[in-house]
XYZ file of C-alpha atoms in Angstrom:
448
model
C 29.057 -27.614 -53.588
C 25.845 -25.759 -52.761
C 23.813 -27.988 -55.055
C 25.150 -31.027 -53.256
C 24.025 -29.725 -49.860
C 20.463 -28.727 -50.743
C 19.169 -32.212 -51.614
C 20.486 -33.441 -48.291
C 18.617 -30.734 -46.443
C 15.409 -31.462 -48.294
C 15.656 -35.199 -47.720
C 16.252 -34.629 -44.006
C 13.339 -32.213 -43.742
C 10.813 -34.505 -45.407
C 11.213 -37.386 -42.924
C 11.147 -34.935 -40.018
C 7.880 -33.509 -41.320
C 6.208 -36.892 -40.964
C 8.289 -38.495 -38.220
C 7.560 -35.977 -35.461
C 3.742 -36.096 -35.847
C 3.837 -39.884 -36.136
C 5.966 -40.295 -33.019
C 3.755 -37.849 -31.119
C 0.663 -39.820 -32.120
C 2.227 -43.109 -31.042
C 3.327 -41.566 -27.750
C -0.204 -40.339 -27.017
C -1.663 -43.740 -27.926
C 0.761 -45.723 -25.758
C 0.533 -43.323 -22.810
C -3.267 -43.352 -22.741
C -3.419 -47.139 -23.096
C -1.044 -47.546 -20.150
C -2.948 -44.940 -18.150
C -6.237 -46.763 -18.714
C -4.618 -50.045 -17.685
C -3.253 -48.515 -14.478
C -6.527 -46.800 -13.577
C -8.487 -50.059 -13.840
C -6.283 -51.698 -11.201
C -5.071 -55.222 -10.611
C -8.232 -56.947 -9.301
C -10.590 -55.526 -11.930
C -8.269 -56.231 -14.860
C -8.694 -59.955 -14.280
C -12.504 -59.910 -14.013
C -14.678 -60.414 -17.100
C -17.444 -57.860 -17.551
C -20.976 -58.530 -18.835
C -21.040 -59.397 -22.556
C -17.315 -60.127 -22.558
C -18.051 -63.429 -20.847
C -21.767 -64.093 -21.061
C -22.396 -63.176 -24.666
C -19.351 -62.493 -26.826
C -17.257 -65.384 -25.518
C -20.198 -67.776 -25.618
C -20.987 -66.802 -29.208
C -17.332 -67.185 -30.168
C -17.219 -70.738 -28.748
C -20.524 -71.730 -30.369
C -20.393 -69.940 -33.733
C -16.665 -69.838 -34.407
C -14.318 -66.949 -35.240
C -16.041 -65.749 -38.433
C -19.781 -66.126 -37.866
C -19.546 -64.717 -34.337
C -17.933 -61.469 -35.523
C -20.910 -60.611 -37.740
C -23.581 -62.061 -35.483
C -26.037 -59.343 -34.357
C -26.695 -59.008 -30.664
C -29.610 -57.052 -29.189
C -30.240 -55.274 -32.471
C -26.678 -54.271 -33.316
C -23.400 -55.419 -34.813
C -20.383 -55.340 -32.485
C -17.546 -56.107 -34.876
C -14.529 -54.718 -33.026
C -15.541 -55.968 -29.551
C -16.037 -59.437 -31.019
C -12.658 -59.245 -32.764
C -11.063 -58.415 -29.423
C -12.717 -61.457 -27.870
C -11.660 -63.588 -30.835
C -8.046 -62.458 -30.402
C -8.171 -63.272 -26.696
C -9.457 -66.787 -27.430
C -6.876 -67.268 -30.197
C -4.042 -66.963 -27.665
C -5.036 -70.376 -26.334
C -4.827 -69.172 -22.743
C -8.413 -69.257 -21.542
C -7.095 -68.758 -18.001
C -5.820 -65.314 -19.086
C -8.933 -64.481 -21.095
C -10.230 -61.624 -18.901
C -6.767 -60.129 -18.535
C -6.187 -60.298 -22.293
C -9.525 -58.661 -23.095
C -8.705 -55.850 -20.660
C -5.277 -55.331 -22.232
C -6.595 -55.341 -25.805
C -9.438 -53.012 -24.861
C -6.963 -50.563 -23.319
C -4.912 -50.779 -26.519
C -7.994 -49.881 -28.577
C -8.644 -46.946 -26.249
C -5.075 -45.810 -26.835
C -5.560 -46.099 -30.594
C -8.680 -43.933 -30.366
C -6.809 -41.277 -28.374
C -3.932 -41.317 -30.846
C -6.356 -41.009 -33.756
C -8.107 -37.996 -32.247
C -4.735 -36.373 -31.521
C -3.669 -36.802 -35.147
C -6.957 -35.730 -36.738
C -7.492 -32.692 -34.486
C -4.362 -31.031 -35.875
C -6.338 -28.876 -38.318
C -8.910 -27.811 -35.710
C -7.140 -27.321 -32.371
C -4.458 -24.649 -32.623
C -2.644 -25.295 -29.341
C -0.757 -28.606 -29.216
C -1.075 -28.902 -25.383
C -4.843 -28.574 -25.778
C -4.735 -31.121 -28.591
C -3.074 -33.507 -26.159
C -5.704 -32.727 -23.519
C -8.491 -33.311 -26.038
C -6.992 -36.616 -27.147
C -6.566 -38.030 -23.631
C -10.118 -37.161 -22.537
C -11.437 -40.750 -23.007
C -8.714 -42.094 -20.708
C -8.850 -39.443 -17.990
C -12.531 -38.668 -17.376
C -13.448 -39.701 -13.805
C -16.154 -42.162 -14.897
C -13.998 -44.110 -17.375
C -12.661 -46.904 -15.133
C -15.989 -47.423 -13.359
C -17.445 -49.537 -16.164
C -16.393 -48.721 -19.705
C -12.565 -48.792 -19.634
C -10.860 -52.114 -20.252
C -14.007 -53.927 -21.405
C -14.783 -55.055 -24.939
C -18.486 -54.668 -24.199
C -18.058 -50.887 -23.925
C -15.485 -50.243 -26.643
C -18.233 -48.838 -28.850
C -18.408 -45.711 -26.674
C -14.766 -44.927 -27.419
C -15.292 -45.605 -31.108
C -18.227 -43.192 -31.046
C -15.912 -40.522 -29.610
C -13.610 -40.955 -32.612
C -16.480 -40.994 -35.138
C -16.885 -37.217 -35.718
C -13.134 -36.749 -36.151
C -12.917 -39.563 -38.689
C -15.966 -38.444 -40.651
C -14.872 -34.788 -40.721
C -11.300 -35.649 -41.750
C -10.192 -34.667 -45.255
C -7.522 -37.166 -46.409
C -4.499 -35.647 -48.145
C -3.651 -38.817 -50.078
C -5.342 -41.982 -51.302
C -3.410 -43.991 -48.702
C -4.842 -41.754 -45.983
C -8.303 -42.106 -47.542
C -7.995 -45.901 -47.411
C -6.854 -45.871 -43.783
C -9.653 -43.476 -42.801
C -12.232 -45.588 -44.637
C -11.022 -48.728 -42.840
C -11.296 -46.985 -39.465
C -14.767 -45.675 -40.340
C -15.805 -49.197 -41.316
C -14.753 -50.515 -37.921
C -16.561 -47.691 -36.128
C -19.847 -47.899 -38.009
C -20.077 -51.706 -37.748
C -19.431 -51.498 -34.007
C -21.537 -48.466 -32.998
C -24.856 -47.646 -34.651
C -25.012 -44.141 -33.133
C -22.112 -43.096 -35.365
C -24.811 -42.513 -38.002
C -25.650 -39.217 -36.295
C -22.298 -37.790 -37.410
C -22.727 -38.714 -41.103
C -23.583 -35.079 -42.041
C -19.943 -34.217 -41.326
C -19.103 -35.988 -44.583
C -20.755 -33.100 -46.440
C -17.930 -30.809 -45.363
C -15.712 -32.436 -47.998
C -18.365 -33.183 -50.588
C -16.205 -31.702 -53.367
C -13.124 -33.721 -52.484
C -12.839 -36.972 -54.421
C -10.769 -38.714 -51.741
C -13.712 -38.482 -49.343
C -15.735 -40.867 -51.530
C -14.303 -44.164 -50.150
C -14.777 -42.856 -46.616
C -18.380 -41.852 -47.337
C -19.152 -45.139 -49.092
C -17.744 -47.176 -46.226
C -19.669 -45.125 -43.676
C -22.959 -45.577 -45.523
C -22.392 -49.318 -45.931
C -21.538 -49.670 -42.241
C -24.653 -47.820 -41.147
C -26.727 -49.867 -43.618
C -25.328 -53.067 -42.095
C -26.321 -51.823 -38.648
C -29.803 -50.926 -39.849
C -30.186 -54.403 -41.354
C -29.110 -55.979 -38.059
C -31.600 -53.822 -36.169
C -34.455 -54.888 -38.466
C -33.615 -58.585 -38.593
C -32.592 -58.974 -34.933
C -34.642 -56.381 -33.000
C -33.731 -55.483 -29.432
C -35.479 -57.415 -26.711
C -37.718 -55.479 -24.344
C -35.791 -56.318 -21.182
C -36.734 -53.243 -19.161
C -40.110 -52.158 -17.929
C -40.990 -48.649 -16.842
C -38.074 -46.330 -17.446
C -37.898 -42.606 -18.024
C -41.045 -40.713 -17.081
C -40.196 -37.253 -18.383
C -37.681 -35.057 -20.130
C -37.242 -33.366 -16.760
C -35.960 -36.599 -15.241
C -33.519 -37.162 -18.074
C -32.211 -33.614 -17.753
C -31.854 -33.971 -13.990
C -29.894 -37.155 -14.567
C -27.685 -35.385 -17.100
C -26.856 -32.721 -14.544
C -26.120 -35.210 -11.769
C -24.444 -38.034 -13.658
C -22.834 -36.351 -16.657
C -21.995 -32.855 -15.419
C -21.402 -33.932 -11.808
C -19.698 -37.128 -12.934
C -17.213 -35.088 -14.948
C -15.492 -34.077 -11.732
C -16.588 -36.828 -9.330
C -17.287 -40.428 -10.365
C -19.043 -41.021 -7.038
C -22.542 -40.062 -8.119
C -23.779 -40.849 -4.626
C -21.651 -38.000 -3.303
C -22.900 -35.713 -6.074
C -26.462 -36.699 -5.222
C -25.878 -36.083 -1.536
C -24.689 -32.557 -2.379
C -27.796 -31.980 -4.494
C -30.039 -33.276 -1.726
C -28.313 -31.119 0.888
C -27.832 -27.863 -1.032
C -30.137 -28.003 -4.052
C -29.789 -28.489 -7.782
C -27.744 -25.315 -8.171
C -24.678 -27.414 -7.214
C -24.700 -28.921 -10.705
C -26.942 -26.440 -12.543
C -24.569 -23.486 -12.132
C -21.510 -25.329 -13.548
C -23.705 -26.615 -16.397
C -24.905 -23.066 -17.188
C -21.318 -21.778 -17.234
C -20.287 -24.599 -19.580
C -23.184 -23.818 -21.910
C -22.221 -20.131 -21.915
C -18.602 -20.974 -22.746
C -19.551 -23.342 -25.589
C -22.105 -20.923 -27.081
C -19.585 -18.067 -26.953
C -16.985 -20.256 -28.661
C -19.508 -21.303 -31.314
C -20.148 -17.679 -32.201
C -16.458 -16.776 -32.414
C -14.973 -19.990 -33.806
C -13.875 -20.545 -37.403
C -15.951 -23.131 -39.251
C -13.721 -26.191 -38.621
C -13.842 -25.584 -34.864
C -17.528 -24.714 -35.049
C -18.386 -28.039 -36.705
C -16.518 -30.019 -34.062
C -17.993 -27.987 -31.212
C -21.448 -28.790 -32.560
C -20.537 -32.458 -32.995
C -19.217 -32.897 -29.458
C -22.106 -30.967 -27.922
C -24.655 -32.992 -29.871
C -22.716 -36.136 -28.956
C -23.019 -35.423 -25.245
C -26.780 -35.047 -25.459
C -27.279 -37.856 -27.941
C -25.481 -40.472 -25.879
C -27.408 -39.629 -22.736
C -30.967 -39.004 -23.910
C -31.056 -41.593 -26.694
C -29.546 -44.328 -24.529
C -32.058 -43.760 -21.733
C -35.011 -43.727 -24.103
C -33.948 -46.779 -26.126
C -32.960 -48.842 -23.083
C -35.945 -47.724 -20.981
C -33.636 -47.643 -17.994
C -35.601 -48.197 -14.772
C -35.105 -46.337 -11.495
C -34.026 -43.084 -13.119
C -36.525 -40.505 -11.881
C -33.695 -38.279 -10.690
C -35.757 -35.116 -10.349
C -37.693 -36.649 -7.430
C -34.831 -38.537 -5.765
C -34.705 -38.514 -1.992
C -31.424 -38.790 -0.031
C -31.980 -42.542 0.275
C -32.530 -42.815 -3.480
C -29.218 -41.059 -4.111
C -27.500 -43.409 -1.685
C -28.632 -46.392 -3.776
C -27.801 -44.993 -7.221
C -24.970 -46.150 -9.471
C -23.159 -44.305 -12.273
C -24.438 -45.292 -15.703
C -22.126 -46.131 -18.588
C -24.071 -43.628 -20.703
C -22.873 -40.907 -18.333
C -19.238 -41.837 -18.968
C -19.721 -41.673 -22.728
C -21.600 -38.360 -22.552
C -18.936 -36.976 -20.213
C -16.262 -37.621 -22.856
C -18.085 -35.455 -25.362
C -18.921 -32.788 -22.776
C -15.315 -32.397 -21.636
C -14.129 -32.434 -25.267
C -16.520 -29.562 -26.065
C -15.078 -27.570 -23.163
C -11.512 -28.154 -24.389
C -12.477 -27.059 -27.904
C -14.163 -23.944 -26.499
C -11.025 -23.136 -24.507
C -8.889 -23.409 -27.644
C -11.176 -21.004 -29.524
C -11.123 -18.442 -26.706
C -7.358 -18.680 -26.236
C -6.878 -17.927 -29.928
C -8.643 -14.564 -29.568
C -6.333 -11.569 -29.398
C -7.917 -9.713 -26.493
C -6.938 -10.690 -22.982
C -10.481 -11.163 -21.545
C -11.131 -13.985 -24.020
C -7.724 -15.497 -23.416
C -8.285 -15.308 -19.675
C -11.628 -17.085 -20.044
C -10.014 -19.791 -22.161
C -7.222 -20.233 -19.634
C -9.758 -20.515 -16.835
C -11.583 -23.255 -18.728
C -8.345 -25.202 -19.104
C -7.459 -24.861 -15.422
C -10.935 -25.909 -14.273
C -10.998 -28.861 -16.693
C -7.606 -30.190 -15.634
C -8.415 -29.684 -11.952
C -11.716 -31.569 -12.327
C -10.064 -34.473 -14.140
C -7.304 -34.744 -11.543
C -9.744 -34.481 -8.631
C -11.874 -37.301 -10.020
C -9.063 -39.668 -10.941
C -9.559 -42.152 -8.108
C -12.700 -43.994 -9.255
C -13.120 -47.674 -8.376
C -14.273 -50.094 -11.123
C -17.599 -51.817 -10.536
C -15.966 -55.172 -11.232
C -13.164 -54.710 -8.687
C -14.826 -57.096 -6.207
C -15.859 -59.671 -8.798
C -14.637 -63.233 -9.267
C -11.149 -63.312 -10.787
C -11.300 -65.263 -14.029
C -7.911 -66.997 -13.740
C -8.645 -68.172 -10.187
C -11.927 -69.723 -11.328
C -10.216 -71.553 -14.169
C -7.581 -72.919 -11.804
C -10.270 -73.996 -9.338
C -12.129 -75.938 -12.036
C -9.016 -77.574 -13.459
C -9.365 -80.607 -11.176
C -12.936 -81.210 -12.336
C -11.850 -80.955 -15.978
C -8.971 -83.378 -15.389
C -11.482 -85.954 -14.140
C -14.119 -85.134 -16.785
C -12.232 -84.028 -19.936
C -15.328 -83.979 -22.136
C -17.350 -81.822 -19.760
C -17.944 -78.062 -19.618
C -17.625 -75.694 -16.674
C -19.214 -72.360 -15.843
C -16.933 -69.344 -15.317
C -18.513 -66.326 -13.693
C -18.230 -62.688 -14.706
C -19.596 -59.401 -13.427
C -22.274 -58.335 -12.677
C -23.037 -61.479 -10.708
C -25.981 -62.571 -12.825
C -26.498 -65.949 -14.466
C -26.648 -64.386 -17.910
C -23.069 -63.141 -17.664
C -21.502 -66.541 -16.924
C -19.602 -68.341 -19.676
C -19.764 -72.074 -20.390
C -16.213 -73.170 -21.267
C -15.190 -76.612 -22.579
C -12.829 -78.504 -20.296
C -10.527 -79.083 -23.261
C -9.702 -75.361 -23.319
C -9.007 -75.313 -19.595
C -6.778 -78.384 -19.771
C -4.881 -76.862 -22.683
C -4.271 -73.633 -20.767
C -3.524 -75.049 -17.322
C -1.414 -77.894 -18.679
C 1.194 -75.546 -20.172
C-alpha cells in the first residue's frame, strides 16, 4: 500500500517543481508586456518610429524577408528588430503595421523580463526582489519616451538580458540549446553584448557552456564583420568635448532620469540649486553598490559588476561612437536645459543602474545584522518610490502622424493609381524616416 502511494507523490512533485517556476516566468513576461503596452498609450502605439519605417520597412520591401534580416545597417546587424518588422509585414495588414510592430516589440520586452526573472534565480535570494529586477526594463521612467514599443530600440532590452544569458550555467543540453539560441539572437542584434563575453569564463569547466560560448563568439564575429564591411556613416559633427560633459550628462539624464523622465525638470533643478541635486543620490548609489560588492558572494558580485559596467558602457560608449551634438551638459544654462531632450542611451543606462541597486539591496538584506538589512530595505523603498513617481512619461512619438490614418488617406490615390507608390510618414518628422509603400499593399489591406 505504501509502495503504491510513494510513486504518486514523486510524480506529483516533479511537475510541481517545474510548473511553478515556468508559470511564474510566463506571468512576469505577460505582465511586463502588457504594462509596456499600456504605458506607451493609444496615440503613440500607432505611430512608426525612426528605423521602423524609414529603414527596416524600406529594406524589407526592397530586399525581401531573408536578405533584409541579415543586411547590415550603420555598421551593425539588427536581426531581431528586422524579424519583428518582417512579421508585421507578413500579416498583410500594412494599415496596422505600426500597431503590430509596437505589439511585437512589447512582447519581446516581456520575453526579456521573463528571461531575467528565470535566470536570476541562482543570484537573487528574495523572490520579490527577483520580480523587481525582472520588471526594471518595463518600469523605468524613461522607457516609454523612446525605446519601449519600437523595433529600432529592441537592442537595448536585449543588451539588458545579455549578462544573465552569458553567465547562466545550463543544467541540461536542452537548456544549453535554448540559451545558445537566445544568445545568438542577442549578439546578432546588439554588438555591445561583446562586453559581457568574459562572463562565459565563469563556467569554463562545464561542457554544456560550449554551445553557448560558440554561438556568442560567432554572433560577435558576425557583428564585427558587418562593422568592417559596412562602416558607420559620420552623420554627426562636433559632439562630446570632455569626460566632464559626459559625466554631467550621466548625472542629469541617467541618475536624474531614473526618477523623473522629464530631463528638463531635472535640469531646472540643477540650474536652480546646483549639481548636488543629482550628485548626492549618485554618491549614495555608488556607496551602496561598492558595499554590496565587498560583501556579496561571487555570483552576486559578478552580476553587480556586469550591471554597473553596463550602465557606464551604454552611456559613455554611445555618446563617443555617435558623436552626439549639443551635449555639453556641464556648461548648460537654464535655457539650454529647457531645450534638452532625454536620450535613448539614458534609458538603457538607467535599466542597468536600477538593476545594480536592486542587486545591492538583495545582498544587504541577506546579511544577518539589522543595520545592513535596514540599508537594503531603504534601497528597495527608494527604488520603488522613484519608479512609481516617474511612471507618467509621455512618448516622443505621441504627437506624430498615425500610420493607419495615413494609409486610409492614401487609399483613394492608390485606387486610382494601382501601380504607384505612396509615402507614409513616421517619427521624428524627417524625410529619412518616411516609408515608400506600394499601392498594391495598401489596396490589399484596405480592401479587406
